[in-house]
Coordinates of C-alpha atoms and ligand atoms in Angstrom, one line a residue:
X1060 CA -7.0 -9.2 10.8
X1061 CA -7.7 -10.1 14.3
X1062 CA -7.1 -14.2 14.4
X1063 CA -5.5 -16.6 12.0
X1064 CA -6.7 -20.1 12.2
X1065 CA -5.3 -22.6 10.5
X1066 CA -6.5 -25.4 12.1
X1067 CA -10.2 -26.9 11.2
X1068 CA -9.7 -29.4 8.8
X1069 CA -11.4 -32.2 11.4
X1070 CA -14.4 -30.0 11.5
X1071 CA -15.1 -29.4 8.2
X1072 CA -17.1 -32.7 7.3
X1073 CA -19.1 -33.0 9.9
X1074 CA -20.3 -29.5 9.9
X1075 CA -20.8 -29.8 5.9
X1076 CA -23.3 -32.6 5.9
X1077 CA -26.4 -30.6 6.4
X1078 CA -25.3 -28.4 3.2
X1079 CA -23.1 -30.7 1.7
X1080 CA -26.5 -32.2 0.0
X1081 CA -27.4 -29.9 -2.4
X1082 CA -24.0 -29.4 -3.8
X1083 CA -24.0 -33.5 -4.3
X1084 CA -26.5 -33.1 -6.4
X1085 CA -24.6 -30.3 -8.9
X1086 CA -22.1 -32.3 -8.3
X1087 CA -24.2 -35.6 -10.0
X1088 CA -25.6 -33.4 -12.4
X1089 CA -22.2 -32.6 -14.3
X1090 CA -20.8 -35.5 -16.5
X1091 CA -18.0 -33.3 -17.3
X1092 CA -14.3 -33.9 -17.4
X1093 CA -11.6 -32.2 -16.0
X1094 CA -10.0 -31.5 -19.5
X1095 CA -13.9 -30.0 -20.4
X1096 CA -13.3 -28.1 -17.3
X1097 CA -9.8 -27.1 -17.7
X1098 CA -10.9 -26.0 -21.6
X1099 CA -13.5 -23.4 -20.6
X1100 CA -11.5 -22.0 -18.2
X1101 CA -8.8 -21.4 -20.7
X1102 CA -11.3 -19.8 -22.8
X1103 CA -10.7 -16.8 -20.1
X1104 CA -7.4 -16.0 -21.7
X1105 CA -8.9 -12.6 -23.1
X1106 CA -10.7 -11.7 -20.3
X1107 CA -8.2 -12.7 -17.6
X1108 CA -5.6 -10.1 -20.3
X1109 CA -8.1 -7.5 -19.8
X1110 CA -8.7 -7.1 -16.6
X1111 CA -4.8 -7.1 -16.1
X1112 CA -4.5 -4.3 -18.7
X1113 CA -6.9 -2.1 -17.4
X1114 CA -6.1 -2.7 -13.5
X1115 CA -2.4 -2.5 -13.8
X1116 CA -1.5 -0.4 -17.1
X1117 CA -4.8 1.0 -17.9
X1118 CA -7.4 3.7 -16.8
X1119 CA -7.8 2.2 -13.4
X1120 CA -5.0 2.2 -12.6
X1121 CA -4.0 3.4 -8.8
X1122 CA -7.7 3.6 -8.4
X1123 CA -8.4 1.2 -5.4
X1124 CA -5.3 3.1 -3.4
X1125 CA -6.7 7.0 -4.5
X1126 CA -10.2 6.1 -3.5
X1127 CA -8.5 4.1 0.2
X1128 CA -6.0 7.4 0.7
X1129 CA -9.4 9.6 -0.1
X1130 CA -11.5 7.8 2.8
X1131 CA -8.7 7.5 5.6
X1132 CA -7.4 10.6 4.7
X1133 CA -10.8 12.3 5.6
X1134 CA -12.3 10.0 8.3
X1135 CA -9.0 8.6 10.0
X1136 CA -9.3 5.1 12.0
X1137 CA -12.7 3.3 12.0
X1138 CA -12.9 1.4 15.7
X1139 CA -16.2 -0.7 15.8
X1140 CA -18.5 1.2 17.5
X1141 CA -17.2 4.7 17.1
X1142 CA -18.8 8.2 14.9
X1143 CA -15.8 7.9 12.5
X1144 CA -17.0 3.8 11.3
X1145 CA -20.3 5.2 11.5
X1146 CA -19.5 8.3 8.9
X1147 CA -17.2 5.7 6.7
X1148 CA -19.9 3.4 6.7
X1149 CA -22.2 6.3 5.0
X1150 CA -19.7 7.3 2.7
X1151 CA -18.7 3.9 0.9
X1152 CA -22.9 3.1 0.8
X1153 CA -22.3 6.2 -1.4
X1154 CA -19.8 5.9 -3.3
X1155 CA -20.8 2.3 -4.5
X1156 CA -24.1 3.5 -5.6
X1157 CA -22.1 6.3 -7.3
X1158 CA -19.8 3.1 -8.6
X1159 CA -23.5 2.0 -10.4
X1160 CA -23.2 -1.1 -8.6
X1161 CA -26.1 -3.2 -8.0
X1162 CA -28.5 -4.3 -5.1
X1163 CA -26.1 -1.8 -3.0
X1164 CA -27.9 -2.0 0.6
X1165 CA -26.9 -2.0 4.1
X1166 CA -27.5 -4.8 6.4
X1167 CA -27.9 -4.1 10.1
X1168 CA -26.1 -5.5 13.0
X1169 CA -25.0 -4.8 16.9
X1170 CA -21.4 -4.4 18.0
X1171 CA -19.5 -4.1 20.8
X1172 CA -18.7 -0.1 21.7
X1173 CA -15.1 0.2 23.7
X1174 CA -13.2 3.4 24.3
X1175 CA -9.8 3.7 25.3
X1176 CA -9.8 7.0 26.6
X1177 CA -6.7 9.2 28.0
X1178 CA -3.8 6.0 29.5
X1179 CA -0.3 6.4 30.2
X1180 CA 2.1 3.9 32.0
X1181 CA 5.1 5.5 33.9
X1182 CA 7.7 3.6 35.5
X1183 CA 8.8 4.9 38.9
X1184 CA 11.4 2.8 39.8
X1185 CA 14.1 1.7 39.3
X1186 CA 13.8 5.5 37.4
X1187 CA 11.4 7.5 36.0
X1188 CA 10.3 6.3 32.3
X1189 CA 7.1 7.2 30.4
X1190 CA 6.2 4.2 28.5
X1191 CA 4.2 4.1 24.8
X1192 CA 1.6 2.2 25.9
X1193 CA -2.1 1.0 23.5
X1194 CA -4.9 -0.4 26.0
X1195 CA -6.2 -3.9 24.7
X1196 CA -9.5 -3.4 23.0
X1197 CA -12.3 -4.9 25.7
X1198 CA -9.8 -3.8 28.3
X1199 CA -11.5 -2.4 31.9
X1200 CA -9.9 0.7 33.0
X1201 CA -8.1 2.0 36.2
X1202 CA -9.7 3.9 38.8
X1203 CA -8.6 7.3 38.5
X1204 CA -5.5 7.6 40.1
X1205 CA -4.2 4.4 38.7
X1206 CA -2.6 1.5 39.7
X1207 CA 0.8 1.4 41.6
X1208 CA 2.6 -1.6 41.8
X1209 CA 5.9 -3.9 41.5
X1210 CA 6.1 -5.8 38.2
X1211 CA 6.5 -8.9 37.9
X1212 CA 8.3 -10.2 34.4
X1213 CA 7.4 -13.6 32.6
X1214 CA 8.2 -15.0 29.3
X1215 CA 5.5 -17.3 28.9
X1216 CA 2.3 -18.8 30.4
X1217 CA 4.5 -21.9 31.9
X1218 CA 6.5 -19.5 33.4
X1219 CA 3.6 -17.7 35.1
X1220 CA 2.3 -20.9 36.8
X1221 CA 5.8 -22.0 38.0
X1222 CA 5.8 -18.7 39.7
X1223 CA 2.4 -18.0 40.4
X1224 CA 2.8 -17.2 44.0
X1225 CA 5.0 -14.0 43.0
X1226 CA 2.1 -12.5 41.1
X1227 CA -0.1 -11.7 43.8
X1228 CA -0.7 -7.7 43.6
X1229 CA 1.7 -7.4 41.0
X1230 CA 1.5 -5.6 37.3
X1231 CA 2.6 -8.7 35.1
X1232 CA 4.7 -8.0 32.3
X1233 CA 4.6 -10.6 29.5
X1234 CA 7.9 -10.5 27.5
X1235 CA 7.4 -13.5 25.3
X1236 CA 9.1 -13.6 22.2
X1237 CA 7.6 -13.6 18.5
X1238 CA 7.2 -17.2 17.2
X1239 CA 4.2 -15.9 14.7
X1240 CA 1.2 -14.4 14.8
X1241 CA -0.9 -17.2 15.4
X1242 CA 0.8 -18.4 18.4
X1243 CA 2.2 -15.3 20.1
X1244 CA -1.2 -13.7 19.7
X1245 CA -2.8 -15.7 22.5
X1246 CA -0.1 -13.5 25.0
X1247 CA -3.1 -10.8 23.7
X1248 CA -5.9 -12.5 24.0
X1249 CA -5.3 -14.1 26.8
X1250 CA -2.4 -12.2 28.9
X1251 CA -5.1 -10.5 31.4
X1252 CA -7.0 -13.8 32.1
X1253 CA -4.1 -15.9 32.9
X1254 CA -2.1 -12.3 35.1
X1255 CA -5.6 -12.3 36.8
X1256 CA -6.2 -15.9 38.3
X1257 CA -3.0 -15.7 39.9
X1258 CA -3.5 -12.7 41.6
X1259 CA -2.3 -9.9 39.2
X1260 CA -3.8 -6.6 39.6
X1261 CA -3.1 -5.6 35.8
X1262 CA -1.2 -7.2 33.1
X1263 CA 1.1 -5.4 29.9
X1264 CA 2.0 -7.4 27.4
X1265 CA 5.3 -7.0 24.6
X1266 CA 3.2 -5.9 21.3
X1267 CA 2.5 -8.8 18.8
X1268 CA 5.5 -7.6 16.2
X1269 CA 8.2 -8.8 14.7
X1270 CA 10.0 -5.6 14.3
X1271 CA 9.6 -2.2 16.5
X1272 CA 10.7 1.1 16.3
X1273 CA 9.3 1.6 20.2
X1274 CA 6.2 1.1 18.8
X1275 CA 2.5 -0.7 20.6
X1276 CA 0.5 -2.7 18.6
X1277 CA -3.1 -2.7 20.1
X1278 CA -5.6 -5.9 19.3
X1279 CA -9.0 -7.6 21.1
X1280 CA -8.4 -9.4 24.3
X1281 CA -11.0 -11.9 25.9
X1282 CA -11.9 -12.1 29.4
X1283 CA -13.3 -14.9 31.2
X1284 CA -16.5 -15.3 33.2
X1285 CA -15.1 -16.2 36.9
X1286 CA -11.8 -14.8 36.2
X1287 CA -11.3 -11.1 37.7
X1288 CA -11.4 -8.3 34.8
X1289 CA -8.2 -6.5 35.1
X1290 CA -6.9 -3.5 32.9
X1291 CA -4.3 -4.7 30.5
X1292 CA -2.5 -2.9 27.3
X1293 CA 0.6 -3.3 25.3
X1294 CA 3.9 -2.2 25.8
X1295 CA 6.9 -1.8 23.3
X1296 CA 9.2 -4.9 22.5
X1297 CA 11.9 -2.4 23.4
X1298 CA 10.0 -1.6 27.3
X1299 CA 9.4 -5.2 27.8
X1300 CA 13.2 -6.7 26.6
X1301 CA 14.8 -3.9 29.0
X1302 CA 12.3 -4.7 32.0
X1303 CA 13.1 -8.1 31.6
X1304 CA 17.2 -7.2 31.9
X1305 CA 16.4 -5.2 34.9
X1306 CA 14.3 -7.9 36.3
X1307 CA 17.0 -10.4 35.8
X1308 CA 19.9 -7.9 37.7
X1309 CA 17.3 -8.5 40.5
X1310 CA 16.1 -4.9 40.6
X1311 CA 12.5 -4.3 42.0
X1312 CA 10.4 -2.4 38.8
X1313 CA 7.3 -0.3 40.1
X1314 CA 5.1 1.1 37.5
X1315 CA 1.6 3.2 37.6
X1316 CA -1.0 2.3 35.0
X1317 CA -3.7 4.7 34.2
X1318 CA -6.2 3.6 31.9
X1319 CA -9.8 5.2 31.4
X1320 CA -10.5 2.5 29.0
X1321 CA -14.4 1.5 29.2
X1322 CA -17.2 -1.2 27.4
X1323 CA -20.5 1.1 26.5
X1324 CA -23.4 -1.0 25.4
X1325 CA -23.2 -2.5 21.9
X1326 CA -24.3 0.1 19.0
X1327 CA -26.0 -0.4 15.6
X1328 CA -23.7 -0.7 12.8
X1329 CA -23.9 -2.2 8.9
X1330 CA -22.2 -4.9 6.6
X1331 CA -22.1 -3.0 3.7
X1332 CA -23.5 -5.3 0.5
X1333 CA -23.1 -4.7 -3.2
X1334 CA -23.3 -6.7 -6.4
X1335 CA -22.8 -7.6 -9.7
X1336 CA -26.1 -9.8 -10.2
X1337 CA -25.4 -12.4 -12.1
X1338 CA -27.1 -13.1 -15.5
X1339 CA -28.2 -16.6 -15.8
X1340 CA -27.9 -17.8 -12.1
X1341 CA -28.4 -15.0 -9.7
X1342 CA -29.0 -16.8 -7.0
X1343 CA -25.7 -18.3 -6.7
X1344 CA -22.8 -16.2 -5.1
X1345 CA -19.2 -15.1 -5.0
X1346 CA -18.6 -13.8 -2.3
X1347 CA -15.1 -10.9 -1.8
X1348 CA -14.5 -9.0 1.0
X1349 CA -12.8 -7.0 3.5
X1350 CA -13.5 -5.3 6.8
X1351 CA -14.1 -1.9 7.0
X1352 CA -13.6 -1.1 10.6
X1353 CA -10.3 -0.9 11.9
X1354 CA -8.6 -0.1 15.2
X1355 CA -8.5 3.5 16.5
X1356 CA -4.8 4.3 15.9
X1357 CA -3.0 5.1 12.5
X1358 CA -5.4 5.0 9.8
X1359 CA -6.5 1.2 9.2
X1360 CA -4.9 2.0 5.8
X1361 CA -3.4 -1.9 5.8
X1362 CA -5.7 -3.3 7.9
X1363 CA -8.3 -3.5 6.1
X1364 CA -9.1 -0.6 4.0
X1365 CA -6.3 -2.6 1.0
X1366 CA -8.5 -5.6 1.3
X1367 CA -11.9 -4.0 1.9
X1368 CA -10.7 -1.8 -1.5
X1369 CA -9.5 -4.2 -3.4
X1370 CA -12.8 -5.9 -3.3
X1371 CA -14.7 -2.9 -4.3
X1372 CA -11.9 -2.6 -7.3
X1373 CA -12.7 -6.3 -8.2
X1374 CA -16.5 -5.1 -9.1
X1375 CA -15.7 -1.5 -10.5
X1376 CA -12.8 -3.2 -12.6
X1377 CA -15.6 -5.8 -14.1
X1378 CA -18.5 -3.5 -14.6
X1379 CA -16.0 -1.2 -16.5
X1380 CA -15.2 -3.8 -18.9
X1381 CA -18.9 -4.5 -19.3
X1382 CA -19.0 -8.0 -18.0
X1383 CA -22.2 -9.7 -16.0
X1384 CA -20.7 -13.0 -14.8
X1385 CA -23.5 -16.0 -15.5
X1386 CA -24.1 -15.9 -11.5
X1387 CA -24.0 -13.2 -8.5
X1388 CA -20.8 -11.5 -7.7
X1389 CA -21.1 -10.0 -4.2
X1390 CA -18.9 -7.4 -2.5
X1391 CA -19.7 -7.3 1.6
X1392 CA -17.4 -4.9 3.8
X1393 CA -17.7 -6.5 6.9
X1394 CA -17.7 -4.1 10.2
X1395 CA -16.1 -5.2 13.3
X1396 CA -14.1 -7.8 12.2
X1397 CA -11.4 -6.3 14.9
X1398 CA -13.9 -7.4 17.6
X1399 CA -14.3 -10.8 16.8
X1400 CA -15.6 -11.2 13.1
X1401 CA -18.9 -9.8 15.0
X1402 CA -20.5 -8.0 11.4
X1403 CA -19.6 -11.1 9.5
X1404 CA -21.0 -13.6 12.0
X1405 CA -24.2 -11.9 12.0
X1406 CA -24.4 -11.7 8.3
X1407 CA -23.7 -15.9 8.1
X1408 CA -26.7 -16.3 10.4
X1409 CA -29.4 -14.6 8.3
X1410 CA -27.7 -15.5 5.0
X1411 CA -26.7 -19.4 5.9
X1412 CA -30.3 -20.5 4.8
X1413 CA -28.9 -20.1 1.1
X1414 CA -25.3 -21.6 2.0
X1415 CA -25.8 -24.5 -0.8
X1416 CA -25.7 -21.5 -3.2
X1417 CA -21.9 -20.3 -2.0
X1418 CA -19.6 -21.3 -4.7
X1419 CA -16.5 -19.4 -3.3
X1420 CA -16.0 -17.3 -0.4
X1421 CA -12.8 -14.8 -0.7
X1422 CA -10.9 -12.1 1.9
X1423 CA -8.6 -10.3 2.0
X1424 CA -7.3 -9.0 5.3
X1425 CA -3.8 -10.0 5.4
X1426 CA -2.3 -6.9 3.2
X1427 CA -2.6 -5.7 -0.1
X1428 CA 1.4 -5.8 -0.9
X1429 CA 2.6 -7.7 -3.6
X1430 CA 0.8 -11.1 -3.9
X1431 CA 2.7 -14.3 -4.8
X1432 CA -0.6 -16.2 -4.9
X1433 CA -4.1 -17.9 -2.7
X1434 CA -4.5 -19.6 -0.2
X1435 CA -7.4 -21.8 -0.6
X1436 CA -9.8 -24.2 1.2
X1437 CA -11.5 -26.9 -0.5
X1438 CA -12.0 -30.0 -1.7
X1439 CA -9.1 -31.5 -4.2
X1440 CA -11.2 -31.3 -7.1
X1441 CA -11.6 -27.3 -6.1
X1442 CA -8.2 -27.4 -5.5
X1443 CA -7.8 -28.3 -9.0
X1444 CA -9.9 -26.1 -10.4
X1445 CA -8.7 -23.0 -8.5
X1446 CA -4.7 -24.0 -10.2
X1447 CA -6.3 -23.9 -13.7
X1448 CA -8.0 -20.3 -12.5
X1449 CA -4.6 -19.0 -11.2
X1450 CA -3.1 -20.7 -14.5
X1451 CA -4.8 -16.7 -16.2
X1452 CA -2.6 -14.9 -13.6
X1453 CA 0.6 -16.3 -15.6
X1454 CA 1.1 -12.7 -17.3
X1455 CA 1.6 -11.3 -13.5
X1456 CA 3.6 -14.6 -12.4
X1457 CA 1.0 -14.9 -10.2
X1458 CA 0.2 -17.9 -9.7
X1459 CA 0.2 -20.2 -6.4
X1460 CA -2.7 -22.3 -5.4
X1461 CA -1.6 -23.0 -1.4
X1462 CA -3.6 -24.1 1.5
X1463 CA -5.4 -23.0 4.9
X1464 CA -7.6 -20.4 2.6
X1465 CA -9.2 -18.5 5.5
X1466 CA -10.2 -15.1 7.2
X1467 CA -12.3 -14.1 10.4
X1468 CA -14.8 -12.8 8.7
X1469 CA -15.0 -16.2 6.0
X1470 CA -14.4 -18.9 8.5
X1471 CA -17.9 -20.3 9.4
X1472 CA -18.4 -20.3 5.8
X1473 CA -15.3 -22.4 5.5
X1474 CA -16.2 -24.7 8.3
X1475 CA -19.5 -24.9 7.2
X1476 CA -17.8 -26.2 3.6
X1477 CA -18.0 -23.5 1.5
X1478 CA -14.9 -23.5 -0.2
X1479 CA -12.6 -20.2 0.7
X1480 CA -9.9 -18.2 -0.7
X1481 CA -7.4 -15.4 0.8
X1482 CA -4.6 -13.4 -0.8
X1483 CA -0.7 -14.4 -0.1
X1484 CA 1.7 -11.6 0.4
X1485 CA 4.4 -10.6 2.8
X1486 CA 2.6 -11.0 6.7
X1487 CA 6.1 -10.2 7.9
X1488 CA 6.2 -7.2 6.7
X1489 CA 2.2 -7.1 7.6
X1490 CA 3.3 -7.4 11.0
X1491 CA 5.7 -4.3 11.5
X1492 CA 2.5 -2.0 11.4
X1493 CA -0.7 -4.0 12.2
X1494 CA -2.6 -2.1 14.6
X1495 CA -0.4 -0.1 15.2
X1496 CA -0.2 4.1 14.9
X1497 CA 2.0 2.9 11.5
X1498 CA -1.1 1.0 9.8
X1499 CA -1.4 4.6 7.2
X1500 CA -1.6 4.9 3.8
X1501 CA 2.3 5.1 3.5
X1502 CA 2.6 1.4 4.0
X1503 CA 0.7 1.2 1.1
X1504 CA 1.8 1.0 -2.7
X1505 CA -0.5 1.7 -5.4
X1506 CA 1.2 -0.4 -8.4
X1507 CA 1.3 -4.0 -5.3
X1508 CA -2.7 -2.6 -5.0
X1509 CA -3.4 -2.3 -8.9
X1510 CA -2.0 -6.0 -8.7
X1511 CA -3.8 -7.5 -6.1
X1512 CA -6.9 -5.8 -7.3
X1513 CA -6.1 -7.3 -10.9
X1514 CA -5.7 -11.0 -8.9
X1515 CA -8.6 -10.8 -6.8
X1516 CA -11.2 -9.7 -10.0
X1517 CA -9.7 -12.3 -12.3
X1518 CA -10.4 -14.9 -9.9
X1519 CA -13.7 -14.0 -8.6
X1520 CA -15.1 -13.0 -12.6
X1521 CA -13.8 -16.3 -13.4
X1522 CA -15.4 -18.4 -10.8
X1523 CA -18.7 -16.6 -10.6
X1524 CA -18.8 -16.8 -14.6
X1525 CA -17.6 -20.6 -14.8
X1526 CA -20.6 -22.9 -16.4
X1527 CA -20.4 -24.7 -13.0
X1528 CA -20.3 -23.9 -9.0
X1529 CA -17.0 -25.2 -7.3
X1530 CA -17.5 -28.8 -6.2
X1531 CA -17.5 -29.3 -2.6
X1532 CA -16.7 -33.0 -3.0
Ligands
LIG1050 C1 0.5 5.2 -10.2 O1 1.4 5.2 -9.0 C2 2.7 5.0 -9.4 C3 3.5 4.9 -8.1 O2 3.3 6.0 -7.3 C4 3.2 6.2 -10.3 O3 4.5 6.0 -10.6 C5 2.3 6.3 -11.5 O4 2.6 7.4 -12.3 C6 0.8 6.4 -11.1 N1 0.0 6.3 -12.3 C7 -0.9 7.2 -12.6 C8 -1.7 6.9 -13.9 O5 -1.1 8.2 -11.9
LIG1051 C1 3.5 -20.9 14.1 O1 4.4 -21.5 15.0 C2 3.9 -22.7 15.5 C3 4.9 -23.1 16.6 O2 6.1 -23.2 16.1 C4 3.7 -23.7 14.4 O3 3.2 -24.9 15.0 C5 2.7 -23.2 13.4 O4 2.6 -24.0 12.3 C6 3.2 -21.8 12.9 N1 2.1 -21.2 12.1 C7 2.4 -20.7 11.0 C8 1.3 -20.1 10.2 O5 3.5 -20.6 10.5
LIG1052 C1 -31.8 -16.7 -0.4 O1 -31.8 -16.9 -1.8 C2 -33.1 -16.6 -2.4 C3 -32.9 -16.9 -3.8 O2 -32.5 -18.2 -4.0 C4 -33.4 -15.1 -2.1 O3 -34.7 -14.8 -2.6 C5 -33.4 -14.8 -0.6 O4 -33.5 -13.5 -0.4 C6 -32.0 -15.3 0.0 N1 -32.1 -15.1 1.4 C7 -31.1 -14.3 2.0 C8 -31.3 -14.2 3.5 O5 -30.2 -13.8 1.4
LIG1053 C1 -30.1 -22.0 -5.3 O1 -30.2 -21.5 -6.6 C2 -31.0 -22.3 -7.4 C3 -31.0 -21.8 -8.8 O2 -29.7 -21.6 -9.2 C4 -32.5 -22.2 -6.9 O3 -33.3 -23.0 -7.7 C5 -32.5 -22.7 -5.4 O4 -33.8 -22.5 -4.9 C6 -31.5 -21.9 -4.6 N1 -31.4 -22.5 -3.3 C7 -31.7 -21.7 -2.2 C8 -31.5 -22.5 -0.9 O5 -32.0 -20.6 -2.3
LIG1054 C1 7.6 -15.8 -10.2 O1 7.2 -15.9 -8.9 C2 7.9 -16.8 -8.1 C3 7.3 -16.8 -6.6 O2 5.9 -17.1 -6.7 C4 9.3 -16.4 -8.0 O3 10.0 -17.4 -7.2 C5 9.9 -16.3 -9.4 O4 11.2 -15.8 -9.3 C6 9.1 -15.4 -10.2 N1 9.6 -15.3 -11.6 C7 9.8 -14.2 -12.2 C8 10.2 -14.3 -13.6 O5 9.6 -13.1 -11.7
LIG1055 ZN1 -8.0 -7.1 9.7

C-alpha cells in the first residue's frame, strides 16, 4: 500500500457521466425488486458454505499462505524495476497456467527503476551514533563522501516555515508524530520538497509507524519540478524522539548522510492477468487484485504478496469446486503499485474503453489478517446489494459493508464510477511492519489467510455470477 485516499466523493459524478450511460441503460432494463434481488442472492447459501468449507476446513486449506511462503521464500523482496520482480513475475505467469486458469497472459508496461545502493547515517556530535536508516524510494543520492551537517529538528510543516531561516545548509529532521497513515504519510512524500525550498541540503524523516522496535519504514517520495532534489531517507521513531530531546537541551546535532541511492531509466515490466471467463456474459468483469511488487526490504510477505495471494486463492478456490460464474472473473497482479499505482494506471488506460462492462472492482493491499468486513464504494443501491452479499459470510461473522472501498491500484476505476471493494482488518497492526525489514512471512497467519481468501471468493463468485451487474445509480 503506498496511499490511502479517502477523499473523492465530489469527483465521482462528474468523472462518471461519460460511462455512467451504458450502465443506465442495465439499469432501465431490470424491473426487478430489491426482494427479487435479495432472493437470488440467498439462493447462494450452498455455495457461499462451500467455498468456506473448502478454504477454511478443507483441502485448501493454508494454500494461499504455502504457495506466498514458497515465492518470498525463494525470490525475497520484489522492488519495481529490479531482477528479483522480474523473476517473480515469471514464476506466478507459471504457476497460474499450472493453476489451469484461463486467458493467463501478461500485459506490458514501463516503470520506474531506483536503487538504494550501500547508505548509512552516523551522528558525530553530540557523540558518535550509527543510525538504521532506509533511503526514500525516488530519493537522489550523496556525493560520495556524504553530506556533513548540523540538524535541524521540526515537528511539522508549520513549524518548518516559522523557522525557515534556520534551515539553510542544514539536514532536517522531521519528528512529527503518528496521527494515521493517511495524514502522517505526506512527512514522506513530501519531507524532501518542503526541507529543500528552505534551504535544506537533505532531509530524514521519523518512519511512518505506529510502533518501533528501532526499526525504518521505507516508502515513495515525490519531488517537485523547481524545487532542488535533495537525498532524503527514514530514520527510527526512537533516533528522531531522542534528536528532538537533544535539540530541545539546546545541543548542536551534526550528522553525515551517505546515500548512493540513484533513478535508472524506467524498465519493462507486466500486470499479470488471469481469469475465470465467464459463461453467459464474458465480456463483463470482476475484477480482484493485488500488487505483486514490493519494496526491497523484508520480504513484501504483507505488503502485497497476502492480497496479491489471496486473489489468486479466490480463482483456484472456484475452479476447484467447478463453478464458471455467468460473467468474467479476472485476477490482475498489479506491478509497481509501491511507485505510484504505475502497473495499474497503465492497465486502466488500455482497458478503460470497456469500463461500462466493470461490475466490481476489488483489492486487497491493506493485510491479509483477520477481516471483520469491506469497505465499499458505490452507489446506495450497490451498497445494498453488497450487505445482502456479505449477509453469506454470516457462518465466518463476517459481515460489515463500510465505506471509502478503495486501493491505488482500483482508484481511477472508482473515480471513474466503477463501484469498488477492499478488505477490513487490523492497519494498526499493518502499520508495525509495512515496508519495513519486518514485512516477512512471520507476520503472516495461514488460518486469518484461509479466511480472507474464503471472503474475498465468496464475494467476487457471487457478484460476477449474480443475474445482474451492480448498479451504478
Ligand atoms: C494450517 O495451519 C495451521 C496454523 O499453522 C495449522 O494448525 C494446521 O494444522 C494447518 N493445516 C494443515 C492442513 O496443514
Ligand atoms: C486521519 O486523521 C485525520 C486528522 O485527524 C482525520 O481527518 C482523518 O479522518 C483520519 N483518517 C482516517 C482514515 O482515520
Ligand atoms: C473490450 O471488450 C471486448 C468485448 O466486449 C473485447 O473484445 C476487447 O478485447 C476488450 N478490450 C480490452 C482492451 O480489454
Ligand atoms: C459489454 O458487454 C456486452 C455484452 O454483455 C456487449 O454487448 C458490449 O459490446 C460490451 N461493451 C463494450 C464496451 O465492450
Ligand atoms: C462478530 O464480529 C463482530 C465484529 O465485526 C464482533 O464485534 C462480534 O463479537 C463477533 N461475534 C462473534 C460471536 O464472534
Ligand atoms: Zn501495498
Amino acid at each position: 500500500m503506498k496511499f490511502l485516499i479517502f477523499t473523492f466523493v465530489g469527483v465521482v459524478h462528474l468523472l462518471s457521466l461519460g460511462a455512467g450511460k451504458a450502465i443506465y441503460r442495465h439499469d432501465m432494463v431490470s424491473q426487478r425488486t430489491f426482494q427479487e434481488i435479495q432472493k437470488e442472492i440467498a439462493r447462494y447459501g450452498d455455495v457461499a458454505k462451500a467455498i468456506i468449507q473448502l478454504a477454511v476446513y478443507g483441502n485448501a486449506q493454508n494454500r494461499s499462505y504455502d504457495r506466498l511462503a514458497l515465492l518470498v521464500d525463494t525470490i525475497g523482496p520484489r522492488l519495481s524495476g529490479s531482477k528479483n520482480l522480474e523473476m517473480a513475475i515469471g514464476i506466478m505467469h507459471q504457476s497460474l497456467k499450472d493453476n489451469d486458469l484461463d486467458n493467463v497472459h501478461l500485459e506490458p508496461v514501463k516503470i520506474p527503476h531506483w536503487e538504494r545502493g550501500e547508505e548509512s547515517a552516523v551522528m558525530l556530535k553530540p557523540r558518535i551514533h550509527t543510525m538504521a536508516i532506509l533511503g526514500l524510494g525516488s530519493s537522489t543520492g550523496t556525493p560520495p563522501e556524504g553530506i556533513t551537517a548540523e540538524v535541524l529538528v521540526v515537528h511539522s510543516f508549520d513549524e518548518l516555515k516559522i523557522r525557515a531561516s534556520e534551515a539553510k545548509g542544514k539536514i532536517v529532521v522531521y519528528n512529527q508524530a503518528y496521527v494515521n497513515y493517511s495524514t502522517t504519510v505526506k512527512y514522506r512524500i513530501q519531507g524532501a520538497v518542503e526541507a529543500a525550498k528552505v534551504g535544506a541540503v537533505a532531509s530524514l524523516i521519523r518512519s511512518v509507524t505506529p510502533f518501533s522496535i528501532y526499526s525504518p519504514h521505507t516508502g515513495i517520495q515525490k519531488y517537485e519540478d523547481g524545487v532542488p532534489k535533495i537525498p532524503t531517507a527514514c530514520i527510527t521513531v526512537e533516533d528522531a524522539n531522542m534528536m528532538s530531546r537533544m535539540a530541545s537541551r539546546g545541543v548542536k546535532i551534526v550528522i553525515q548522510l551517505k546515500m548512493e541511492a540513484k533513478n535508472y531509466p524506467d524498465t519493462e515490466s507486466f500486470n499479470i492477468v488471469a481469469e475465470i471467463t465467464g459463461i453467459k456474459y464474458p465480456e463483463q468483469i470482476v475484477l480482484v487484485s493485488g500488487h505483486l511488487d514490493s519494496w526491497d526490504v523484508g520480504q513484501g510477505a504483507m505488503d502485497d504478496g497476502g492480497g496479491a495471494f489471496i486473489s489468486w486463492e479466490a480463482l483456484s478456490l472456484i475452479r476447484d469446486l467447478g463453478l464458471r460464474p455467468k460473467r468474467t472473473l479476472r485476477l490482475v497482479l498489479w506491478t509497481a503499485e509501491e511507485q505510484g499505482g504505475i502497473g495499474s494506471f497503465q492497465y486502466y488506460q488500455l482497458h478503460k474503453v470497456n469500463i461500462s462492462n466493470y461490475s466490481l472492482v476489488m483489492e486487497s493491499d491493506a493485510g491479509t489478517f483477520l477481516p471483520t468486513g469491506l469497505q465499499f464504494t458505490g452507489s446506495p443501491k450497490a451498497r445494498a446489494i453488497m450487505k445482502e452479499v456479505m449477509s453469506l459470510l454470516q457462518p465466518l461473522n463476517i459481515t460489515q459493508v463500510l465505506s471509502h472501498g478503495q486501493g491505488e491500484d482500483i482508484n481511477v476505476w472508482i473515480q471513474a464510477g466503477v463501484p469498488g471493494a477492499s478488505l477490513i482488518d487490523n492497519l494498526y497492526k499493518y502499520f508495525f511492519f509495512h515496508h519495513s525489514h519486518g514485512d516477512t512471512m512471520t507476520v503472516m497467519d495461514p488460518k486469518q489467510m484461509n479466511v480472507a481468501a474464503a471472503v474475498w471468493a465468496v464475494v467476487s463468485y457471487v457478484v460476477a455470477d449474480m443475474e445482474e451487474m451492480l448498479p451504478r445509480f
